[in-house]
């Protein structure tokens, strides 16, 4: 019996270990040598070239871009897109609750399928709170093609249970896209004070096909079986993907494949707004969302406003923030004062002291959960997406963000940040030092688990 117990524990740790190591090889090396990332000013040609190189993304021309604050703005815009769809809908999200908000969206998706639109829905098993998820009968039986990411039962992908699909992507007809932090839940309705505070970004143009291509990559992993699923060890995936390529369903539901349509898209005009999709995956050898965030921090020259739901910044990110403050950038952080994952807040609080000492301003949101994930720099560059500032987002989860170079929308994001601070509480060195003895004791005890958050 003892041997069986030891073996079970060993197998569990082995499975977790293959998916839980919180750093990619490149980031480990760069942290050890205090690597100097490019420091070109945000919005400059050199800055965009650095994003090309480090994230593998492509800047696309922007036809339209609009910030969507909270459920009050995001949900109507998302439903309008779904109701206006004529060819295809790709919808990927993390949390789906069993409530009126999800009912409304499911009805809209089913109505779209009934009028001939190809509708695909991808949900994460850990975030699906609507009952039995094996078949998603309430959608699949109505013409909607629905899949579950990393099912927990009767699936070998349980060994990758630590790698969740945290992306929130909605694309319609390959022309419209919304990305951000907003899930489907009644608690995300409201103005950010009466409900969760969150942000999404709507964009129109060829970048929607980039977002759909990211969706397609995760779509292959939905459901059960071996085909399309990545292995626990990253180094084995290139060979596995090559062997399986003939068997994968690459149909994207449109007459023109995304790669062909993107190849025919016009290049951004000099000085005009651009946008790119930056996605990260635990299967990659480096984290594109982490590199993007570091390059954004190092590219700031005057002002850097960051809002995140979960703040446990890796060493390289802490160095970048401290360096930014040291060169005169006004760095402001908006973080949760109330959270749905209390341990994460307690992990992050141990860094407040060194950040405050460097002159970084920290504010906490005292209302229902701050769930936004945004970064805006110098009124020129804005990031909105699903990635928080922690190791889980950067190295363990599947994440996706929009990075927008547009002075008009970036300026609006700064203005929104200013308005948010009117409802926030500033953290001072005195208030941080006066935190409870329980908190002070917990902080070092939680260090071993911080790589998971």
XYZ file of C-alpha atoms in Angstrom:
453
model
C 0.000 0.000 0.000
C 2.807 2.354 0.909
C 4.540 1.608 -2.404
C 1.349 2.394 -4.311
C 0.949 5.679 -2.444
C 4.543 6.695 -3.117
C 4.175 5.747 -6.788
C 0.943 7.728 -7.094
C 2.523 10.798 -5.556
C 5.565 10.439 -7.797
C 3.443 10.196 -10.930
C 1.365 13.189 -9.886
C 4.467 15.268 -9.256
C 5.991 14.158 -12.546
C 2.873 15.149 -14.459
C 2.682 18.478 -12.675
C 6.374 19.119 -13.043
C 6.202 18.836 -16.814
C 3.671 21.646 -16.950
C 4.339 23.753 -13.879
C 7.898 25.062 -14.241
C 7.135 28.772 -14.296
C 9.851 30.055 -16.607
C 10.800 29.463 -20.234
C 14.422 28.751 -21.084
C 15.017 32.124 -22.694
C 13.468 34.008 -19.782
C 15.540 32.005 -17.268
C 18.743 32.892 -19.054
C 17.779 36.546 -19.479
C 16.921 36.864 -15.786
C 20.231 35.290 -14.734
C 22.328 37.658 -16.845
C 20.073 40.723 -16.304
C 19.468 40.843 -20.051
C 19.005 44.242 -21.683
C 15.825 44.291 -23.737
C 15.466 46.901 -26.516
C 14.596 50.298 -25.088
C 13.295 52.192 -28.113
C 10.496 54.679 -27.313
C 6.995 53.228 -27.530
C 5.374 53.864 -30.883
C 8.664 54.367 -32.729
C 9.707 52.299 -35.740
C 12.481 50.758 -33.641
C 9.966 49.808 -30.956
C 7.681 48.123 -33.485
C 10.664 46.273 -34.957
C 11.530 44.961 -31.478
C 7.976 43.637 -31.091
C 8.295 41.952 -34.496
C 11.487 40.231 -33.409
C 10.615 39.216 -29.847
C 6.930 38.330 -30.169
C 6.666 37.032 -33.729
C 3.600 39.220 -34.251
C 2.812 41.498 -37.206
C 1.507 45.072 -37.073
C -1.750 45.517 -39.010
C -3.526 48.700 -40.104
C -6.430 49.731 -37.901
C -9.787 50.543 -39.443
C -11.569 51.098 -36.133
C -10.616 50.731 -32.476
C -12.720 51.305 -29.387
C -12.169 50.718 -25.697
C -14.971 48.833 -23.964
C -15.170 49.392 -20.230
C -16.875 46.800 -18.052
C -19.816 44.603 -18.909
C -22.077 47.584 -19.526
C -20.100 48.463 -22.665
C -18.523 45.146 -23.639
C -21.552 42.856 -23.603
C -23.740 44.992 -25.926
C -20.823 45.354 -28.365
C -20.150 41.601 -28.333
C -23.832 40.756 -28.856
C -24.072 43.299 -31.697
C -21.138 41.584 -33.412
C -22.708 38.149 -32.991
C -26.098 39.321 -34.247
C -24.483 40.984 -37.267
C -22.384 37.959 -38.264
C -22.926 36.650 -41.788
C -20.216 34.010 -42.280
C -18.319 32.961 -39.162
C -18.039 33.417 -35.410
C -15.130 32.217 -33.284
C -15.673 32.620 -29.552
C -13.120 31.562 -26.947
C -13.399 32.344 -23.252
C -12.397 31.096 -19.826
C -15.278 31.502 -17.368
C -18.844 30.681 -18.424
C -21.357 30.895 -15.600
C -24.796 29.327 -15.293
C -26.687 32.622 -15.306
C -28.719 35.092 -17.373
C -25.683 36.630 -19.092
C -24.584 33.292 -20.512
C -28.181 32.468 -21.455
C -28.309 35.650 -23.528
C -25.051 34.879 -25.319
C -25.930 31.240 -25.943
C -29.278 32.302 -27.449
C -27.476 34.752 -29.758
C -24.946 32.104 -30.823
C -27.666 29.554 -31.511
C -29.625 32.114 -33.533
C -26.521 32.846 -35.608
C -26.031 29.144 -36.325
C -29.693 28.835 -37.302
C -29.278 31.494 -40.001
C -26.310 29.682 -41.532
C -23.326 31.254 -39.761
C -20.524 28.841 -38.842
C -20.263 29.224 -35.052
C -17.396 27.757 -33.025
C -17.218 28.019 -29.240
C -14.201 26.975 -27.184
C -14.472 26.876 -23.394
C -11.942 25.927 -20.741
C -12.904 23.004 -18.521
C -11.750 24.782 -15.364
C -13.762 27.895 -16.154
C -16.982 26.212 -17.300
C -19.508 26.470 -14.473
C -22.641 25.422 -16.312
C -22.924 21.762 -15.487
C -21.667 18.692 -17.338
C -19.215 19.829 -20.011
C -18.438 16.611 -21.877
C -20.699 17.336 -24.825
C -22.001 20.905 -24.387
C -25.325 19.549 -25.646
C -27.163 22.822 -25.213
C -24.951 24.309 -27.930
C -23.858 21.326 -30.012
C -27.433 20.189 -30.553
C -28.323 23.491 -32.198
C -25.682 23.656 -34.917
C -23.013 25.377 -32.834
C -19.658 23.582 -32.943
C -18.493 23.542 -29.304
C -15.347 22.100 -27.762
C -13.884 21.871 -24.275
C -10.242 22.682 -23.599
C -8.320 20.224 -21.387
C -11.241 18.115 -20.123
C -10.712 16.678 -16.673
C -12.337 13.280 -17.205
C -11.600 10.440 -19.635
C -8.855 12.442 -21.289
C -5.086 12.065 -21.225
C -4.762 15.863 -21.293
C -5.311 15.828 -17.531
C -1.500 15.649 -17.319
C -1.604 19.180 -18.706
C -4.276 20.265 -16.260
C -2.048 23.082 -15.010
C -2.110 24.759 -18.432
C -5.435 26.498 -18.861
C -6.910 28.371 -21.825
C -7.291 31.842 -20.310
C -7.821 33.656 -23.633
C -10.895 35.759 -24.337
C -11.339 36.140 -28.094
C -14.392 36.958 -30.192
C -14.000 37.279 -33.967
C -16.727 37.751 -36.553
C -16.463 37.329 -40.330
C -12.690 37.779 -40.210
C -13.212 41.550 -39.948
C -14.120 42.295 -36.338
C -12.510 41.226 -33.069
C -12.828 41.864 -29.344
C -10.114 40.784 -26.915
C -9.725 41.565 -23.233
C -10.361 40.179 -19.789
C -14.149 39.880 -19.832
C -15.771 36.462 -19.319
C -19.464 35.526 -19.403
C -20.955 36.166 -15.976
C -23.619 38.291 -14.295
C -20.977 39.544 -11.879
C -19.210 41.281 -14.759
C -22.243 43.364 -15.598
C -22.255 46.909 -14.307
C -20.096 50.016 -14.419
C -17.010 48.629 -12.717
C -18.102 49.649 -9.230
C -21.444 47.863 -9.096
C -19.801 44.876 -10.863
C -16.289 43.724 -11.725
C -13.982 46.365 -13.201
C -12.764 45.086 -16.577
C -11.650 46.246 -20.025
C -11.835 44.928 -23.573
C -10.782 46.362 -26.919
C -12.729 46.236 -30.180
C -10.786 46.414 -33.444
C -11.799 46.166 -37.089
C -9.500 45.195 -39.928
C -7.161 42.381 -40.968
C -5.945 41.934 -37.391
C -9.207 40.041 -36.795
C -7.779 37.256 -38.947
C -4.692 37.164 -36.730
C -7.002 36.725 -33.749
C -8.883 33.979 -35.591
C -5.622 32.198 -36.371
C -4.753 32.201 -32.655
C -8.206 30.798 -31.978
C -7.628 28.074 -34.610
C -4.439 26.963 -32.879
C -6.221 26.502 -29.554
C -9.268 25.012 -31.273
C -7.150 22.074 -32.399
C -6.517 21.269 -28.732
C -10.179 21.193 -27.772
C -11.866 17.893 -26.901
C -10.283 14.508 -26.288
C -7.831 12.278 -28.078
C -4.226 12.647 -29.189
C -4.449 14.411 -32.533
C -3.753 18.126 -32.164
C -2.965 17.922 -28.468
C 0.429 19.081 -27.287
C 2.645 16.941 -25.089
C 3.709 17.731 -21.515
C 7.314 18.242 -22.667
C 7.748 21.207 -24.994
C 10.773 19.716 -26.771
C 8.636 16.851 -28.124
C 5.970 19.031 -29.710
C 7.706 20.037 -32.983
C 8.069 16.387 -34.022
C 4.545 15.518 -32.914
C 3.074 18.470 -34.830
C 4.949 17.493 -37.998
C 3.678 13.905 -37.803
C 0.079 14.979 -37.214
C -0.121 17.792 -39.751
C -1.905 15.669 -42.414
C -4.630 14.702 -39.931
C -5.521 18.122 -38.523
C -8.685 19.938 -39.533
C -7.458 23.302 -40.834
C -10.821 24.500 -42.091
C -11.379 27.966 -40.661
C -14.947 28.249 -41.882
C -14.350 30.946 -44.480
C -13.827 30.984 -48.233
C -10.373 32.539 -47.847
C -7.855 30.996 -45.490
C -6.522 33.505 -42.930
C -2.936 33.217 -44.199
C -4.022 34.033 -47.748
C -6.192 36.933 -46.647
C -3.454 38.355 -44.439
C -0.926 38.113 -47.259
C -3.204 40.280 -49.389
C -3.807 42.830 -46.614
C -2.217 46.237 -47.134
C 0.752 47.243 -44.996
C 0.200 49.937 -42.355
C 0.856 53.441 -43.624
C 3.676 55.283 -41.865
C 2.434 57.205 -38.852
C -1.006 55.583 -38.923
C -2.451 53.505 -36.047
C -1.421 49.858 -35.970
C -2.495 46.872 -33.919
C -1.116 43.388 -33.400
C -2.272 40.198 -31.690
C 0.316 38.856 -29.253
C -0.385 35.392 -27.922
C 1.578 33.166 -25.572
C 1.444 29.421 -25.043
C 3.082 27.073 -22.517
C 4.274 25.016 -25.482
C 6.502 27.790 -26.858
C 10.145 28.144 -25.893
C 9.600 31.732 -24.833
C 6.653 33.842 -23.681
C 5.559 36.457 -26.208
C 3.280 38.217 -23.707
C 6.142 38.511 -21.208
C 8.564 39.870 -23.798
C 5.912 42.314 -25.022
C 5.297 43.618 -21.507
C 9.012 44.029 -20.787
C 9.596 45.860 -24.084
C 6.643 48.126 -23.316
C 7.969 49.001 -19.859
C 11.480 49.647 -21.169
C 10.044 51.741 -24.009
C 8.134 54.131 -21.732
C 9.686 57.584 -21.393
C 7.205 59.694 -19.443
C 4.165 57.844 -18.150
C 3.266 54.217 -17.593
C -0.142 53.155 -16.250
C -0.724 49.459 -15.517
C -3.862 47.755 -14.191
C -3.877 44.009 -13.509
C -6.027 41.600 -11.544
C -3.145 39.410 -10.342
C 0.250 40.935 -9.589
C 3.149 38.622 -8.794
C 5.758 39.999 -11.213
C 8.742 37.779 -12.109
C 12.227 39.092 -11.384
C 12.797 40.482 -14.880
C 9.553 42.444 -14.762
C 10.340 43.882 -11.337
C 13.713 45.024 -12.621
C 12.083 46.665 -15.647
C 9.579 48.540 -13.485
C 12.301 49.723 -11.109
C 14.502 50.798 -14.023
C 11.616 52.761 -15.553
C 11.034 54.644 -12.305
C 14.793 55.213 -12.018
C 14.961 56.970 -15.386
C 12.138 59.331 -14.487
C 9.054 57.557 -15.822
C 5.956 58.099 -13.708
C 4.865 54.513 -13.043
C 1.414 53.896 -11.575
C -0.014 50.492 -10.681
C -3.713 49.838 -10.098
C -4.115 46.528 -8.249
C -6.972 44.732 -6.477
C -7.805 45.643 -2.893
C -10.480 42.938 -3.014
C -9.765 39.748 -4.925
C -11.265 36.382 -5.750
C -7.873 34.704 -5.219
C -6.666 36.132 -1.923
C -3.394 34.194 -1.862
C -2.245 35.909 -5.071
C -2.701 39.365 -3.565
C -0.760 38.279 -0.490
C 2.062 36.981 -2.695
C 2.291 40.255 -4.588
C 2.221 42.510 -1.553
C 5.739 41.482 -0.562
C 7.038 43.474 -3.549
C 5.258 46.702 -2.623
C 8.086 47.968 -0.428
C 10.842 48.007 -3.068
C 8.452 49.443 -5.656
C 7.282 52.235 -3.371
C 10.880 52.963 -2.361
C 11.707 53.509 -6.051
C 8.903 56.055 -6.411
C 6.346 53.804 -8.096
C 2.782 54.734 -7.188
C 0.530 51.877 -6.086
C -3.237 52.116 -5.815
C -5.723 49.445 -4.780
C -9.267 49.008 -6.061
C -11.548 48.615 -3.015
C -14.716 47.703 -4.940
C -15.865 44.392 -6.471
C -13.015 42.678 -8.248
C -10.565 44.588 -10.448
C -10.194 42.181 -13.367
C -8.749 44.423 -16.103
C -5.377 43.697 -17.714
C -4.138 46.896 -19.364
C -0.892 48.770 -19.935
C -0.699 52.232 -21.507
C 2.517 54.167 -22.102
C 3.212 57.798 -23.022
C -0.190 58.303 -24.614
C 0.978 56.325 -27.630
C 0.798 52.597 -26.952
C -1.855 50.442 -25.302
C -2.168 46.758 -24.378
C -5.505 45.129 -23.542
C -5.844 41.395 -23.118
C -6.147 38.371 -20.881
C -2.604 38.251 -19.434
C -1.974 39.365 -15.872
C 1.444 40.366 -14.516
C 2.368 36.990 -13.051
C 4.102 33.743 -13.947
C 0.849 31.866 -14.536
C -0.160 34.218 -17.339
C 3.298 34.539 -18.819
C 4.453 30.913 -18.671
C 1.646 28.472 -17.807
C -1.582 29.627 -19.461
C -2.676 30.265 -23.028
C -3.116 34.047 -23.265
C -3.824 36.645 -25.958
C -3.559 40.443 -26.053
C -4.035 43.322 -28.476
C -1.175 45.836 -28.631
C -2.362 49.098 -30.193
C -0.216 52.028 -31.334
C -2.777 54.833 -31.515
C -2.419 58.174 -29.659
C -6.180 58.760 -29.644
C -7.185 55.477 -27.975
C -4.080 55.375 -25.767
C -4.939 58.878 -24.556
C -8.448 57.688 -23.739
C -6.941 54.813 -21.760
C -4.849 57.246 -19.685
C -7.967 59.300 -19.009
C -9.853 56.187 -17.895
C -6.959 55.286 -15.604
C -7.159 58.749 -14.023
C -10.894 58.290 -13.448
C -10.295 54.874 -11.896
C -7.797 56.333 -9.438
C -10.525 58.657 -8.154
C -12.226 55.514 -6.814
C -9.055 53.783 -5.614
C -7.006 53.903 -2.407
C -3.345 54.860 -2.567
C -0.848 52.570 -0.844
C 1.914 54.424 1.008
C 5.092 53.111 2.568
C 3.534 53.749 5.960
C 0.343 51.822 5.197
C 2.337 48.954 3.681
C 4.590 48.681 6.721
C 1.492 48.687 8.929
C 0.037 45.584 7.264
C -0.940 42.796 9.626
C 1.549 40.470 11.263
C -0.312 37.570 9.640
C 0.390 39.082 6.220
C 4.064 39.581 7.025
C 4.386 35.952 8.111
C 2.535 34.639 5.065
C 4.643 36.488 2.490
C 7.855 34.415 2.793
C 5.884 31.203 3.341
C 4.121 31.684 -0.006
C 7.327 32.156 -2.007
C 7.598 28.458 -3.042
C 4.146 28.638 -4.633
C 4.629 32.009 -6.352
C 5.733 30.434 -9.633
C 2.188 29.126 -10.025
C 0.755 32.669 -9.906
